[in-house]
Structures are given as structure tokens and as C-alpha cells.
CSV table of C-alpha atoms and ligand atoms in Angstrom, one decimal:
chain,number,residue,atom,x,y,z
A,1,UNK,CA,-0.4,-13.0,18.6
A,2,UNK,CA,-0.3,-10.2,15.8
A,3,UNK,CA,-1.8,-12.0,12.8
A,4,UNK,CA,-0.1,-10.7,9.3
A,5,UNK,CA,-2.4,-13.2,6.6
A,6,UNK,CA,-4.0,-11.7,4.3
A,7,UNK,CA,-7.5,-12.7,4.7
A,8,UNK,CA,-8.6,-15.0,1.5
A,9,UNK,CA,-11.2,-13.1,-0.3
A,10,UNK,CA,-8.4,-9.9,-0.3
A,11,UNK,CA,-5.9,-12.0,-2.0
A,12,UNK,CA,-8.2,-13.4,-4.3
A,13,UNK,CA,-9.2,-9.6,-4.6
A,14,UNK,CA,-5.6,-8.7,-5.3
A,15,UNK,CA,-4.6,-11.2,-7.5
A,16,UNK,CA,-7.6,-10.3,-9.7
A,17,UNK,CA,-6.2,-6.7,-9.7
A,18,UNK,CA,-2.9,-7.6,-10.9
A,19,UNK,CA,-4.4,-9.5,-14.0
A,20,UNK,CA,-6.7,-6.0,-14.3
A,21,UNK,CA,-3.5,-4.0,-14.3
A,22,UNK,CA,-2.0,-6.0,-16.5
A,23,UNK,CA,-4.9,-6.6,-18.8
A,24,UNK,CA,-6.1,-3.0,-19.3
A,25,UNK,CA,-4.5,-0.4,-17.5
A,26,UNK,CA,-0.7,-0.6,-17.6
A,27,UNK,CA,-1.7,-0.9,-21.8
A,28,UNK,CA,-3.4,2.9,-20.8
A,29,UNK,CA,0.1,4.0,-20.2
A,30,UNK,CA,1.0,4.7,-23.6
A,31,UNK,CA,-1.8,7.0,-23.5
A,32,UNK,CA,-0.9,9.0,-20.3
A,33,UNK,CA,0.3,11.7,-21.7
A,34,UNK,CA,-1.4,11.9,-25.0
A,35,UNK,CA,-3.8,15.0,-23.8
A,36,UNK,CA,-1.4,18.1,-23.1
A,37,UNK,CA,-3.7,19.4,-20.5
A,38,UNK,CA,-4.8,15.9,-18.9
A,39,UNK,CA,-2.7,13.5,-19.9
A,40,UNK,CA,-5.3,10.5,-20.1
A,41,UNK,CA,-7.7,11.3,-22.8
A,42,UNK,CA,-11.3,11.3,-20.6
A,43,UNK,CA,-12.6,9.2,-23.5
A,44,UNK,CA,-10.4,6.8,-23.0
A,45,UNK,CA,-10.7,6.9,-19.0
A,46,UNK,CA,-14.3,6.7,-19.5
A,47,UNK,CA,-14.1,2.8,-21.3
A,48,UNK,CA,-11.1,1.6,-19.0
A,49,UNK,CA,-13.3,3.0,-15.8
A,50,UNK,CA,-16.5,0.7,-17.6
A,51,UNK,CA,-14.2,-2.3,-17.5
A,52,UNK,CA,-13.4,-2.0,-14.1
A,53,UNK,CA,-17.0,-1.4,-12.9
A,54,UNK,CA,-17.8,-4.9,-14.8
A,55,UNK,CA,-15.0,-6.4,-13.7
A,56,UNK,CA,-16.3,-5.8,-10.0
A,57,UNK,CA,-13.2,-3.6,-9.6
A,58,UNK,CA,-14.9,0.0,-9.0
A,59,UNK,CA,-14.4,2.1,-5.5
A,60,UNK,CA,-12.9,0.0,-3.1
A,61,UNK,CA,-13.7,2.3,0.1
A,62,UNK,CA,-17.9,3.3,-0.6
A,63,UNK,CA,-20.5,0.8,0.6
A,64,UNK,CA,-22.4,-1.5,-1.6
A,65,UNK,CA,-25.3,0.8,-1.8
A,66,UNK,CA,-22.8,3.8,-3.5
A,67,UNK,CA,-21.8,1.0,-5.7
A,68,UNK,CA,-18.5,0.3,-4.2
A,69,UNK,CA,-16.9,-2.4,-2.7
A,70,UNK,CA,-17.4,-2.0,0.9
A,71,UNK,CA,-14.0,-2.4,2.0
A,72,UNK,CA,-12.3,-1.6,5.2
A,73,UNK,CA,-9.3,0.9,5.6
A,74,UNK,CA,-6.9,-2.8,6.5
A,75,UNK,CA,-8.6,-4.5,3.6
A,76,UNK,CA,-7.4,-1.5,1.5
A,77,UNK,CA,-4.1,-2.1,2.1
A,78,UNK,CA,-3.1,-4.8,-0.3
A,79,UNK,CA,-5.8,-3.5,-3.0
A,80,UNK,CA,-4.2,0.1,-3.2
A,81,UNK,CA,-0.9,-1.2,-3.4
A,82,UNK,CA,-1.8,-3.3,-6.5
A,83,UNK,CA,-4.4,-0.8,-7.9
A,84,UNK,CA,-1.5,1.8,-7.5
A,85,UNK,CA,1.3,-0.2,-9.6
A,86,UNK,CA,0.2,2.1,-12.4
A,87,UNK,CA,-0.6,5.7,-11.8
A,88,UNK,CA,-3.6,5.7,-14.1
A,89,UNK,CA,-4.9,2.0,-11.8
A,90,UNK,CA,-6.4,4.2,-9.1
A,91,UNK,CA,-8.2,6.5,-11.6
A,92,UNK,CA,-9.4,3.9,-13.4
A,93,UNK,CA,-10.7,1.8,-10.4
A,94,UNK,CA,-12.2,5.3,-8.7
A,95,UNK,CA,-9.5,5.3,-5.6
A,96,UNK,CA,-7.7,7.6,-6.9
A,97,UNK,CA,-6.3,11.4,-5.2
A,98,UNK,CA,-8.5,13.8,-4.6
A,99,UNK,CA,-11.8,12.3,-5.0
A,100,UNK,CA,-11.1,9.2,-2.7
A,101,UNK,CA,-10.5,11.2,0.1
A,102,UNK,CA,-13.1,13.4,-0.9
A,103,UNK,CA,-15.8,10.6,-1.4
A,104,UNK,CA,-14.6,9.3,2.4
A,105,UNK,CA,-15.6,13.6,3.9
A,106,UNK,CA,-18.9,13.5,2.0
A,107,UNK,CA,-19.9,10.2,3.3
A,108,UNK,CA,-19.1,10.8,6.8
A,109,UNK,CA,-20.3,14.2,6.7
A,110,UNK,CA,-22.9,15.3,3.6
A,111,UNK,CA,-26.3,15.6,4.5
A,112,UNK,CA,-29.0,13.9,2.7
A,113,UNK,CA,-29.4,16.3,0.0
A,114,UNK,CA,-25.5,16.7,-0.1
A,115,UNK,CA,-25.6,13.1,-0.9
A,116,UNK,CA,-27.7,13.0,-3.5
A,117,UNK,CA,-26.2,16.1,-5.4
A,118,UNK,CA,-22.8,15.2,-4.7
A,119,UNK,CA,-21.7,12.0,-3.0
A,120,UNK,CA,-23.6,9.9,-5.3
A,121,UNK,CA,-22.8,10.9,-8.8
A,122,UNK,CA,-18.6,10.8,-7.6
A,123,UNK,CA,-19.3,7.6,-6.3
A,124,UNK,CA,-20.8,6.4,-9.7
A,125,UNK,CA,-17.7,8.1,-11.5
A,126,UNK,CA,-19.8,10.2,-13.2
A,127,UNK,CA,-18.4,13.3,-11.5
A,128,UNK,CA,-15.2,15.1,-10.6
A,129,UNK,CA,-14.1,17.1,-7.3
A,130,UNK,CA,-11.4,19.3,-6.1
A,131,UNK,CA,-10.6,20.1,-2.8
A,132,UNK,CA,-9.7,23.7,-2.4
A,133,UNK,CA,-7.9,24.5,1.0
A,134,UNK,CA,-4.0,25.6,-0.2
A,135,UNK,CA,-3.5,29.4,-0.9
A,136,UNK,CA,-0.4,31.0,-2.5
A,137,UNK,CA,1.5,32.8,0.3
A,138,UNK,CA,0.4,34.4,2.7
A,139,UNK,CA,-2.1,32.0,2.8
A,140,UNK,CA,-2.2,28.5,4.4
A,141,UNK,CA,0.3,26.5,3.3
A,142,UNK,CA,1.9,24.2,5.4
A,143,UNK,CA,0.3,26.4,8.6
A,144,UNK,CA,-3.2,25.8,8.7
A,145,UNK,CA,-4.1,28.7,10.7
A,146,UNK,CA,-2.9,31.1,7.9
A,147,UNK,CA,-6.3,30.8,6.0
A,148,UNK,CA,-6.8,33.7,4.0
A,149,UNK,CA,-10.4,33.4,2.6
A,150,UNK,CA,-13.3,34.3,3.7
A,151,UNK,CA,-16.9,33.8,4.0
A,152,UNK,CA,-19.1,36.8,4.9
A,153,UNK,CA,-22.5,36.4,5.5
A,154,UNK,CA,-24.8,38.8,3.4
A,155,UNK,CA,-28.7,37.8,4.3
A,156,UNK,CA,-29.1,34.3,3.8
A,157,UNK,CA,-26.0,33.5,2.0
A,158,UNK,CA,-22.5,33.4,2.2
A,159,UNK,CA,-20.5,35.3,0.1
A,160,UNK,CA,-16.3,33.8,-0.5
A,161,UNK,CA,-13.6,35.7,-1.8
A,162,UNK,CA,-10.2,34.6,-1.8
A,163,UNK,CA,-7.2,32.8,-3.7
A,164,UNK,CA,-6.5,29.1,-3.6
A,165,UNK,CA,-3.6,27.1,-5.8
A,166,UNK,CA,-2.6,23.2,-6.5
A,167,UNK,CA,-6.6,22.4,-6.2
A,168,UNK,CA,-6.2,18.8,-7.8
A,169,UNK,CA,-8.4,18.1,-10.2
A,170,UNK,CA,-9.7,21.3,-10.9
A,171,UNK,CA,-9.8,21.4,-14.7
A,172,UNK,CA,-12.2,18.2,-14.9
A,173,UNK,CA,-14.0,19.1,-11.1
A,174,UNK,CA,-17.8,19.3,-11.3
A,175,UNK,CA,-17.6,20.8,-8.2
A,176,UNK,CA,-15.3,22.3,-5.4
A,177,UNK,CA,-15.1,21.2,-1.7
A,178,UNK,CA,-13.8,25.2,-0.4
A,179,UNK,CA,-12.5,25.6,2.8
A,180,UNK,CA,-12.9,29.4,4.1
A,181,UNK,CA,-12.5,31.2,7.4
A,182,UNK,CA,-15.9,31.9,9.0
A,183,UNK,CA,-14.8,33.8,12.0
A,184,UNK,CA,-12.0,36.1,12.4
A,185,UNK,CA,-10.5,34.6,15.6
A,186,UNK,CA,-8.7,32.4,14.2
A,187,UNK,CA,-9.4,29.2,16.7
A,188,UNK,CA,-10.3,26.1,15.8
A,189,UNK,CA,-14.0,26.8,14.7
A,190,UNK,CA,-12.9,29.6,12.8
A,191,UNK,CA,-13.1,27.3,9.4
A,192,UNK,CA,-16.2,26.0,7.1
A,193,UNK,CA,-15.7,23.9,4.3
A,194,UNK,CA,-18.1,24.9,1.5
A,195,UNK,CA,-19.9,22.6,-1.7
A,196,UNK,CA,-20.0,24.6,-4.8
A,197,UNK,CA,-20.3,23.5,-8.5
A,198,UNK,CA,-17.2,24.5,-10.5
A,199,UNK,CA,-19.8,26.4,-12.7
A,200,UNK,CA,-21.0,28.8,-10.1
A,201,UNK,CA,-21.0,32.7,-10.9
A,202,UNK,CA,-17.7,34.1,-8.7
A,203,UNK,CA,-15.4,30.7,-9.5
A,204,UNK,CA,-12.6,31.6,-11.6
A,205,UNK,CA,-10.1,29.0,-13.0
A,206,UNK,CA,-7.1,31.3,-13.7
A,207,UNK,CA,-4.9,28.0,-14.7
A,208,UNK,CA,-3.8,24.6,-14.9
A,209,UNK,CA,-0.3,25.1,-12.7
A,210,UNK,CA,2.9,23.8,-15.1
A,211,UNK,CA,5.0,21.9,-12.8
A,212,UNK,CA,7.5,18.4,-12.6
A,213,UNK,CA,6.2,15.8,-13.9
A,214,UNK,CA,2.9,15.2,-15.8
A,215,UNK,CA,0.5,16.3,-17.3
A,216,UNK,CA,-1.7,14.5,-14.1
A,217,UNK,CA,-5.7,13.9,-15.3
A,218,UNK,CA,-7.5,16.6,-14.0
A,219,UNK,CA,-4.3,19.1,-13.3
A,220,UNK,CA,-3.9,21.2,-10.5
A,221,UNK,CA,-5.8,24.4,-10.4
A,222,UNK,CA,-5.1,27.8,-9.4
A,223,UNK,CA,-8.3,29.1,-8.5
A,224,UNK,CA,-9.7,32.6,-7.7
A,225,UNK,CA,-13.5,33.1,-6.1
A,226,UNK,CA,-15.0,36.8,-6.3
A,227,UNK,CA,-17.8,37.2,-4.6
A,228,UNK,CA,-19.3,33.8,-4.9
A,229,UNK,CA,-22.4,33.5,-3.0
A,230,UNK,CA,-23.5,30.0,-1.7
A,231,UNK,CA,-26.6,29.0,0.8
A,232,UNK,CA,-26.5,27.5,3.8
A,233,UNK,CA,-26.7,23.8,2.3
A,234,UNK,CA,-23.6,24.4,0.8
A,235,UNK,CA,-22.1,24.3,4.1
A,236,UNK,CA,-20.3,20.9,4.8
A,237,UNK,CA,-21.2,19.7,8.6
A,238,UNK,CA,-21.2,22.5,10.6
A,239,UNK,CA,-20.4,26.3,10.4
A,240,UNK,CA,-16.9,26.5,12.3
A,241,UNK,CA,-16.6,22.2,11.5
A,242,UNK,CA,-13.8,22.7,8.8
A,243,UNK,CA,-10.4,22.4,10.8
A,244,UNK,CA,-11.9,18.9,12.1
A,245,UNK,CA,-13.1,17.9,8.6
A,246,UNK,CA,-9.8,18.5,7.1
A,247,UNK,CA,-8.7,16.3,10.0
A,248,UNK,CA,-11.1,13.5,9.2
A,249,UNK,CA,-10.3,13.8,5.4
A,250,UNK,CA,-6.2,13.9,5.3
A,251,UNK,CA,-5.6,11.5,8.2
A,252,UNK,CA,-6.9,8.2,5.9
A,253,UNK,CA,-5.8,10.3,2.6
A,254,UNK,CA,-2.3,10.3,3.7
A,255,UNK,CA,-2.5,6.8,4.4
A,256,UNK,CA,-3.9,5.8,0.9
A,257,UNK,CA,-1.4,7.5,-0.7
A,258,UNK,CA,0.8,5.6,1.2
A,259,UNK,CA,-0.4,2.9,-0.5
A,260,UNK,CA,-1.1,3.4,-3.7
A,261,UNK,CA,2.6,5.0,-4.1
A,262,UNK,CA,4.4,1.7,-2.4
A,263,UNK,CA,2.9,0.1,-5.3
A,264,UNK,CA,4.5,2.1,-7.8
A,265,UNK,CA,7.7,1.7,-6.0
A,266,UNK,CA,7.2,-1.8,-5.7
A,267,UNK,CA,7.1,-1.9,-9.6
A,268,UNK,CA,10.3,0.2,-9.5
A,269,UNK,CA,12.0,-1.9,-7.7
A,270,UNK,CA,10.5,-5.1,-9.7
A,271,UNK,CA,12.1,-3.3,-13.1
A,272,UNK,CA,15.2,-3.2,-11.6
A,273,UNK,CA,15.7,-6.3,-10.4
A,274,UNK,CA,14.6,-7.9,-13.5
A,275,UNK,CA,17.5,-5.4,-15.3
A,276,UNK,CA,20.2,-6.6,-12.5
A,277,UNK,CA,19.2,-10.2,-13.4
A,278,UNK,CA,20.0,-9.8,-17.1
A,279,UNK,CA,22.5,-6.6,-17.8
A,280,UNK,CA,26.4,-8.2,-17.7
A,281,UNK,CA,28.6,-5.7,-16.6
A,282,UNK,CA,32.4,-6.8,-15.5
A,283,UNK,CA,31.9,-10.3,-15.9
A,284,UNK,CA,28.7,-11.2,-14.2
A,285,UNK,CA,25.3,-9.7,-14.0
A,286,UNK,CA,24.5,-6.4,-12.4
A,287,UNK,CA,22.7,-8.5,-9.7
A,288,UNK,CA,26.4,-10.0,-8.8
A,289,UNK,CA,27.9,-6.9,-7.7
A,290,UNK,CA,27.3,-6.4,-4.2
A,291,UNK,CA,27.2,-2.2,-4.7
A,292,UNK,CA,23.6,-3.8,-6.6
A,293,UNK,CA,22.3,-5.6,-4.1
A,294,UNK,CA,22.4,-4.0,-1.2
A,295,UNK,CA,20.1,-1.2,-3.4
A,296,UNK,CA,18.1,-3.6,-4.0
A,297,UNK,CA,18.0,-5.1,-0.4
A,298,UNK,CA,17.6,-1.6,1.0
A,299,UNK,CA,14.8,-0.8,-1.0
A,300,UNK,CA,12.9,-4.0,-0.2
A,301,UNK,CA,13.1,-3.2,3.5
A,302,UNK,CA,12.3,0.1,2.9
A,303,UNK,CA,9.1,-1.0,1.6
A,304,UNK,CA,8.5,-3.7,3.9
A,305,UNK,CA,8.9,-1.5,7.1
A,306,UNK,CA,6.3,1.0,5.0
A,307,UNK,CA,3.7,-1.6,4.9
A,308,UNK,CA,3.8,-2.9,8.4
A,309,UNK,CA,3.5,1.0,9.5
A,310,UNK,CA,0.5,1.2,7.2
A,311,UNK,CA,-0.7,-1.9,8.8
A,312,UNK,CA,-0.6,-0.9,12.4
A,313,UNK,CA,-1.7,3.1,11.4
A,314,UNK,CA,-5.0,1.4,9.7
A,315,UNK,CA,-5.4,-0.8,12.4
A,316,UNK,CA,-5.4,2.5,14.9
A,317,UNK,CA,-7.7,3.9,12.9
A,318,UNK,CA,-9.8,1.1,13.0
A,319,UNK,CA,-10.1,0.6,16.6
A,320,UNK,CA,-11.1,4.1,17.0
A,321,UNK,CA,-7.6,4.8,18.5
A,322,UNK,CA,-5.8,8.0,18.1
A,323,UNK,CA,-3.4,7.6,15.1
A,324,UNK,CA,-2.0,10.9,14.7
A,325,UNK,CA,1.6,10.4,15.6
A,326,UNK,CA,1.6,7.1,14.0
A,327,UNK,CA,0.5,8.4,10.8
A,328,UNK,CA,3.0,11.3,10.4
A,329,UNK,CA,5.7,8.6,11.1
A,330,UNK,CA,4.5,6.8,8.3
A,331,UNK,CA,3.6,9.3,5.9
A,332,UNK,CA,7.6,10.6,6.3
A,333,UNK,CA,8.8,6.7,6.2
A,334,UNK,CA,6.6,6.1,3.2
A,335,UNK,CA,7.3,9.3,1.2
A,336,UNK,CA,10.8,9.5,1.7
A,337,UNK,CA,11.1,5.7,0.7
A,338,UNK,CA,9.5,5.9,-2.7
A,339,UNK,CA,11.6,8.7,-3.6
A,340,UNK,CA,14.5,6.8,-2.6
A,341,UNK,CA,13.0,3.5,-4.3
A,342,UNK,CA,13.1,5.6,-7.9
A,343,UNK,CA,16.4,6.6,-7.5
A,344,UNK,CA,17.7,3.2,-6.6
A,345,UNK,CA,15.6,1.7,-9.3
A,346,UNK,CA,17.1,4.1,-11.8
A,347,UNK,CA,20.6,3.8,-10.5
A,348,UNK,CA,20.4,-0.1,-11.3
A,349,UNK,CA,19.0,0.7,-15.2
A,350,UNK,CA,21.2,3.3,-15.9
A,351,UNK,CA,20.7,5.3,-19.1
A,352,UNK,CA,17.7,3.3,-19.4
A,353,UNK,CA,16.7,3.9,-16.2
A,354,UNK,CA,16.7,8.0,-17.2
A,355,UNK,CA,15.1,7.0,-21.0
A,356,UNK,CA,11.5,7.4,-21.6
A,357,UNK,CA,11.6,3.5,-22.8
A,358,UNK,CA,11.0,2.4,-18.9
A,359,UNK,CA,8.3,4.7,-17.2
A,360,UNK,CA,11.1,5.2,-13.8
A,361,UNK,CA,11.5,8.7,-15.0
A,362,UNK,CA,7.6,9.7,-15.0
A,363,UNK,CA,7.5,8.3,-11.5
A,364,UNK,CA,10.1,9.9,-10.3
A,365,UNK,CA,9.1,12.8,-11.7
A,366,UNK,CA,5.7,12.7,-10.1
A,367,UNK,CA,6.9,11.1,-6.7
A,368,UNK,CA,8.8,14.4,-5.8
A,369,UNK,CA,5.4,16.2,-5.1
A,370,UNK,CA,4.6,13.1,-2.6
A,371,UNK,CA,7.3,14.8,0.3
A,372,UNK,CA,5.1,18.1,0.4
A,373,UNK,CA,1.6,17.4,-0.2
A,374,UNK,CA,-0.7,16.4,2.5
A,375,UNK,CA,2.1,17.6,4.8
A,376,UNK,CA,5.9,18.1,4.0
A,377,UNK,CA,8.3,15.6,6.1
A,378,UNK,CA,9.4,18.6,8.0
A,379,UNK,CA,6.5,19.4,9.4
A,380,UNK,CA,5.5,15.9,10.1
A,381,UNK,CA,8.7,15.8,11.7
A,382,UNK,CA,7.9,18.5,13.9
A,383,UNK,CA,4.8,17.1,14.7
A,384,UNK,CA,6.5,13.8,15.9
A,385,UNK,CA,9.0,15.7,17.4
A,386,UNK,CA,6.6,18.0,19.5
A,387,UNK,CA,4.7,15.1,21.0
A,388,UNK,CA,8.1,13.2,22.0
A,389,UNK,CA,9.5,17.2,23.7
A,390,UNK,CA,6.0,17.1,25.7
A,391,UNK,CA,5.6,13.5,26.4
A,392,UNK,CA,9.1,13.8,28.1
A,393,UNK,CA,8.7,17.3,29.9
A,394,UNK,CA,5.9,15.6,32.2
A,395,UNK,CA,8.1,12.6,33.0
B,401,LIG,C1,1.1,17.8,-6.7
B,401,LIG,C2,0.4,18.5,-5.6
B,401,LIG,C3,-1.0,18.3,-5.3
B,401,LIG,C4,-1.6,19.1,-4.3
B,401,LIG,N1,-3.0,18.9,-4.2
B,401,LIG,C5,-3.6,19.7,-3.4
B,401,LIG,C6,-5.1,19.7,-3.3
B,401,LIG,O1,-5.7,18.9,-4.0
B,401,LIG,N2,-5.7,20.6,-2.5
B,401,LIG,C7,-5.0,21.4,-1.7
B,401,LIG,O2,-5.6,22.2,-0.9
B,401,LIG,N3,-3.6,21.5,-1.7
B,401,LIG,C8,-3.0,20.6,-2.5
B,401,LIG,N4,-1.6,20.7,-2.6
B,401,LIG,C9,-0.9,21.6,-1.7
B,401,LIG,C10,-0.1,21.0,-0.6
B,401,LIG,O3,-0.9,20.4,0.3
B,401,LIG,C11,0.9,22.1,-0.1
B,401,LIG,O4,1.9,22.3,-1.1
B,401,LIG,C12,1.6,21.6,1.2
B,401,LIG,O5,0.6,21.6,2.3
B,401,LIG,C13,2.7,22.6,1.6
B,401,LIG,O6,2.3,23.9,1.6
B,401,LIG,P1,3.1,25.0,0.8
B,401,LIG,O7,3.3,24.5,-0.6
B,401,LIG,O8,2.4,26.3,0.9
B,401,LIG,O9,4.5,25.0,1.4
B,401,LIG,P2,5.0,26.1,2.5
B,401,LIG,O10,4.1,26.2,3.7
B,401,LIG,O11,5.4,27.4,1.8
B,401,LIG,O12,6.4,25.4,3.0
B,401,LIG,C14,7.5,25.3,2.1
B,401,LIG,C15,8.5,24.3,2.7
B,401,LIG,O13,8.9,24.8,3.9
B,401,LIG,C16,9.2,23.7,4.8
B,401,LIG,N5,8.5,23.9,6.1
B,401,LIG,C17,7.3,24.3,6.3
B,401,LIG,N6,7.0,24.3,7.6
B,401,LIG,C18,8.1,23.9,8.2
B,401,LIG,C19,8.5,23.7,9.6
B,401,LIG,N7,7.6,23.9,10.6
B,401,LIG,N8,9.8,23.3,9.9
B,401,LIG,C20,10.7,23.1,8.9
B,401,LIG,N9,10.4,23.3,7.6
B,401,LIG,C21,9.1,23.7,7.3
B,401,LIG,C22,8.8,22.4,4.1
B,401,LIG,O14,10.0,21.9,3.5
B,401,LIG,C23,7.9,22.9,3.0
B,401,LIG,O15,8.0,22.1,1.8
B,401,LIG,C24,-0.9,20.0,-3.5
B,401,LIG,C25,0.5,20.1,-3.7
B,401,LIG,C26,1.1,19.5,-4.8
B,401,LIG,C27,2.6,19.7,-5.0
């Protein structure tokens, strides 16, 4: 039998998180924007991030010994979700986009000097990182094998050139995780990612990139590198490793974003069913009409369905199964569902739904960006679609 509980010590876990949330974080909101290039003042990052450590709240995903708390990717679940009622909860409790996902690469993949320089200080939260693999067009995008930089090899180092863009993070990174093209043949070893501090001779930050939403902590950089030269130990796993690292890295990064955005819907929807409880409109409450409901009903199952998909991706991943299709189904699902979660949510509050007095129209706002990073629904899509054209083609 398929066993749903949430094991004790989670919920106890969770609940703790809520009264966190509650307690410090969701107060940190009047504050998101105060920085016009970061939104969240560092300062004030830096105190809420001290709270969480001593609250026993810090870096749900990185072993005891990284100061973390150890947690599997289906114990995750439920603590995301409530870490990610508030956009600033997974910065403050160090889950947050990109360094989660880049905390899980290094510690499958740094070696032991790696480690020290670099695992172990973003594991503390007392570094930054960016990871640096989109490129305005030509460059990848949304087709990996369009990778326009390059690492040459001069002596014993590597020398990169090349443009990159939307590197989270970049204007508070202490250091870069590159991803360049090695080889010119354009297979599947023909990619290395690269460690680089963000102060390295030949790394230029031309900008923090103005777009919908925000500002988000850290920004999103456009980035050139001109002639920057690195050694071999900047080289992350192998030479020729980086199409498989990116593999390792987005697969459980899509995930977690998948939960940490179902809690901000899960707000959203919270909001507006507290509004359709209490606005009168026509002689009963806006929860009476059945035009309100079945939003509200709709977005509930929405949700629900997301979580169960999140469940079963994370269990995959957990027996070692492959999880790819599964995943891409769920990141669309997921994605698409928050969007349509906000809109709903704002729908029921009407104009102060759209007002800045509810924070519905930062979310959606920022939720927009979730259906094209780590993978726009169309070309998850296609990679659903591909698998189901093949699977049926041998039958
Ligand atoms: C807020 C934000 C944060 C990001 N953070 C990072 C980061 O930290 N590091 C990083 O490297 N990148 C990051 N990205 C970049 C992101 O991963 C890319 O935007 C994404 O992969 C899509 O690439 P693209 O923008 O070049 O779109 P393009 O490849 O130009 O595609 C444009 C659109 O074309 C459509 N499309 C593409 N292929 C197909 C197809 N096969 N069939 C049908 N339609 C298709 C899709 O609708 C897609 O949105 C971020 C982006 C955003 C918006």
C-alpha cells in the first residue's frame, strides 16, 4: 500500500517552520524591496539567516557535518513548501534558488579542495554563487547544444571567453559555477563546468538585467568573461563532465522549485479564501457564488495533484530510478498551476487583489519567470511528447 503520512519528526519540522515564517520572515516582507538593486537589505538577511541557524532551521538538503539538516529529497517536500510561503523563507533558511541547487552539484561533485574553498563557506551562508550556463542568442538557451563559450587550453590553464545572461545571483556571487564548451564537436563531452571567484581578472559584470517583477536578492546578471584564465582545479568533475552535471544539478532543482513555489500559491490561495469568506457582494459572501468556488476548488486540486507528482518524482529519484519524464510532467503541472493559482487568487480579491496592500501582485509578478526557467513548458512538453512518439513507434 502507497503510504501518504507525513512521517512525525517532518511535521513537527513543518509546523515549527510555519511559526518561523510567521515569527520572522513574513515580517521581512516589508523590507523586500527596500534595496533598489536587491531588494532585501543583506544586513537585514544576515540577522534573519542567524535566527534560523539558532532556531535549527538552516539548509535543509546538506549533511550534518556542512551544518545542515540532513534531509532527504521526500522529507523536503513538506519543508520547502512551508519554507517557500514567503519568497524571502528559502533565502533566509539557505534553500533558496541558485545556491540550493548549487550546494547539491558541489557536494556530489567538488573535490576535496573544491570543498573546502567553496562547498563549505555556501553551506555556512557565508557565501554566494551563480550558476552561469544561459547565453543571449545564439547561444544556449533553451537548446543546450547551442553553447557558445569556450575554454581553450593555453599551457596549463584554461583560458574562457564568452557571453552569458540571467546568471542568478550574480551581483552578491562570491563565485561562479561556468559552464563552457571544451571540445568543438559538440557531443555530449563537449561541456566543462568551471569554479571561478566573481573577483577573477577576465569576469565582467556588465549588469543587473531589469525585468518583471522584483528587485530578486542577488539579481540576475549579464556577464561577459575575456580571457579569464583558470587551472585545472577549477574544473568541476571531469573535463567533458558538464552536460551530465547540468543533468544532476537541474533534475532536483526543478523539483525544489516545485516546492517552494506551491507554497507561495498555497498562501495565494489561503488569501483568497479568507477574502471570499468575508467580502459581501449580491447578498451573500463572495464564497457563496458558485463562479467563486469552483476557483477556489480548482486551484486546490491543482495544488493537490502538484504535490502527489512531487511525491512520486522524489520518490524516483530516491530509488535510483530514472525520473526524467516524470519530472518534466511535473515541472509543466506545477508551473503552469501557480500561475494559474495567482490569477485565481487575484480574481477572488479584486482591486485588492491588483493593490500593493496584499503581496498577490509581487508573486505573480515573479511567478511568470517560473514557466521558462529551468526549462519552458514547451520544451518540457516536447520532451514528454518525444518519449510517448518513441515508446509507441516500437510497439
Ligand atoms: C528569472 C530567471 C532566472 C534565471 N536564472 C538562471 C540562472 O541562474 N542560470 C542560468 O544559466 N540561466 C538562468 N535563467 C535562464 C533560463 O534557464 C532560460 O531563460 C531558459 O532556459 C530559456 O532559454 P531562453 O531564455 O534562451 O529562451 P529561448 O531558447 O530563446 O526560447 C524562447 C521561447 O521559445 C519557446 N521554445 C523553445 N524551444 C521550443 C520548442 N522546442 N518547441 C516550442 N517552443 C519552444 C519557449 O516558449 C521559450 O520560452 C533564468 C531565467 C529567468 C527568467
Amino acid at each position: 500500500m502507497v503510504d501518504f503520512s507525513i512521517p512525525s519528526p517532518i511535521q513537527n519540522l513543518v509546523t515549527r517552520i510555519h511559526q518561523f515564517l510567521e515569527d520572522v520572515v513574513i515580517p521581512l516582507e516589508a523590507h523586500a524591496d527596500e534595496d533598489p538593486q536587491d531588494g532585501l537589505p543583506l544586513e537585514r538577511l544576515k540577522i534573519a539567516r542567524e535566527q534560523a541557524k539558532a532556531a535549527g532551521l538552516w539548509c535543509p538538503t546538506m549533511p550534518a557535518d556542512l551544518g545542515g539538516m540532513g534531509l532527504s529529497i521526500t522529507e523536503i517536500i513538506p519543508v520547502f513548501e512551508a519554507a517557500g510561503r514567503s519568497l524571502l523563507g528559502p533565502l533566509v533558511m539557505g534553500c533558496a534558488a541558485p545556491d540550493e541547487g548549487n550546494l547539491h552539484l558541489l557536494h556530489l561533485f567538488a573535490s576535496a579542495e573544491q570543498r573546502e574553498r567553496y562547498l563549505k563557506p555556501l553551506a555556512a551562508g557565508e557565501a554566494f554563487s551563480a550558476f552561469s550556463m544561459t547565453e543571449p542568442a545564439p547561444g544556449v538557451g533553451s537548446d543546450p547544444s547551442m553553447l557558445r563559450t569556450t575554454a581553450h587550453r593555453d599551457g596549463n590553464q584554461w583560458v574562457i571567453n564568452g557571453h552569458k545572461w540571467w546568471s542568478t545571483n550574480a551581483t552578491q556571487a562570491d563565485f561562479l559555477i561556468i559552464m563552457a564548451r571544451t571540445d568543438d564537436s559538440g557531443g555530449k563531452s563537449s561541456a566543462t563546468l568551471f569554479l571561478a571567484p566573481m573577483d577573477t581578472p577576465g569576469i565582467e559584470l556588465v549588469r543587473n538585467i531589469p525585468h518583471l517583477g522584483g528587485p530578486d536578492f542577488g539579481g540576475h546578471g549579464e556577464i561577459r568573461f575575456n580571457g579569464l584564465r583558470l587551472g585545472d582545479d577549477a574544473v568541476l568533475g571531469d573535463v567533458g563532465s558538464g552536460f551530465a552535471l547540468v543533468q544532476a544539478r537541474l533534475g532536483p532543482a526543478r523539483l525544489t522549485h516545485c516546492m517552494r513555489w506551491t507554497g507561495i500559491a498555497q498562501r495565494a490561495l489561503e488569501i483568497a479564501a479568507r477574502y471570499a469568506n468575508t467580502r459581501e457582494a449580491f447578498g451573500t459572501t463572495l464564497g457563496g457564488h458558485q463562479a467563486i468556488q469552483w476557483m477556489l476548488a480548482d486551484s486546490a486540486t491543482e495544488l493537490h495533484a502538484g504535490r502527489l507528482m512531487m511525491q512520486h518524482c522524489a520518490w524516483l529519484i530516491e530509488t535510483g530510478k530514472d525520473a526524467k519524464q516524470e519530472m518534466s510532467m511535473c515541472k509543466v503541472h506545477v508551473a503552469e498551476t501557480v500561475n494559474r493559482v495567482l490569477d485565481r487568487a487575484i480574481q477572488i480579491c479584486g482591486g485588492l487583489g491588483i493593490s500593493r496592500d496584499l503581496p498577490l501582485a509581487r508573486w505573480y509578478e515573479s511567478a511568470r519567470a517560473f514557466r521558462i526557467y529551468d526549462g519552458a513548458s514547451e520544451v518540457h512538453r516536447m520532451v514528454v511528447a518525444r518519449r510517448i512518439l518513441k515508446t509507441y513507434r516500437k510497439a
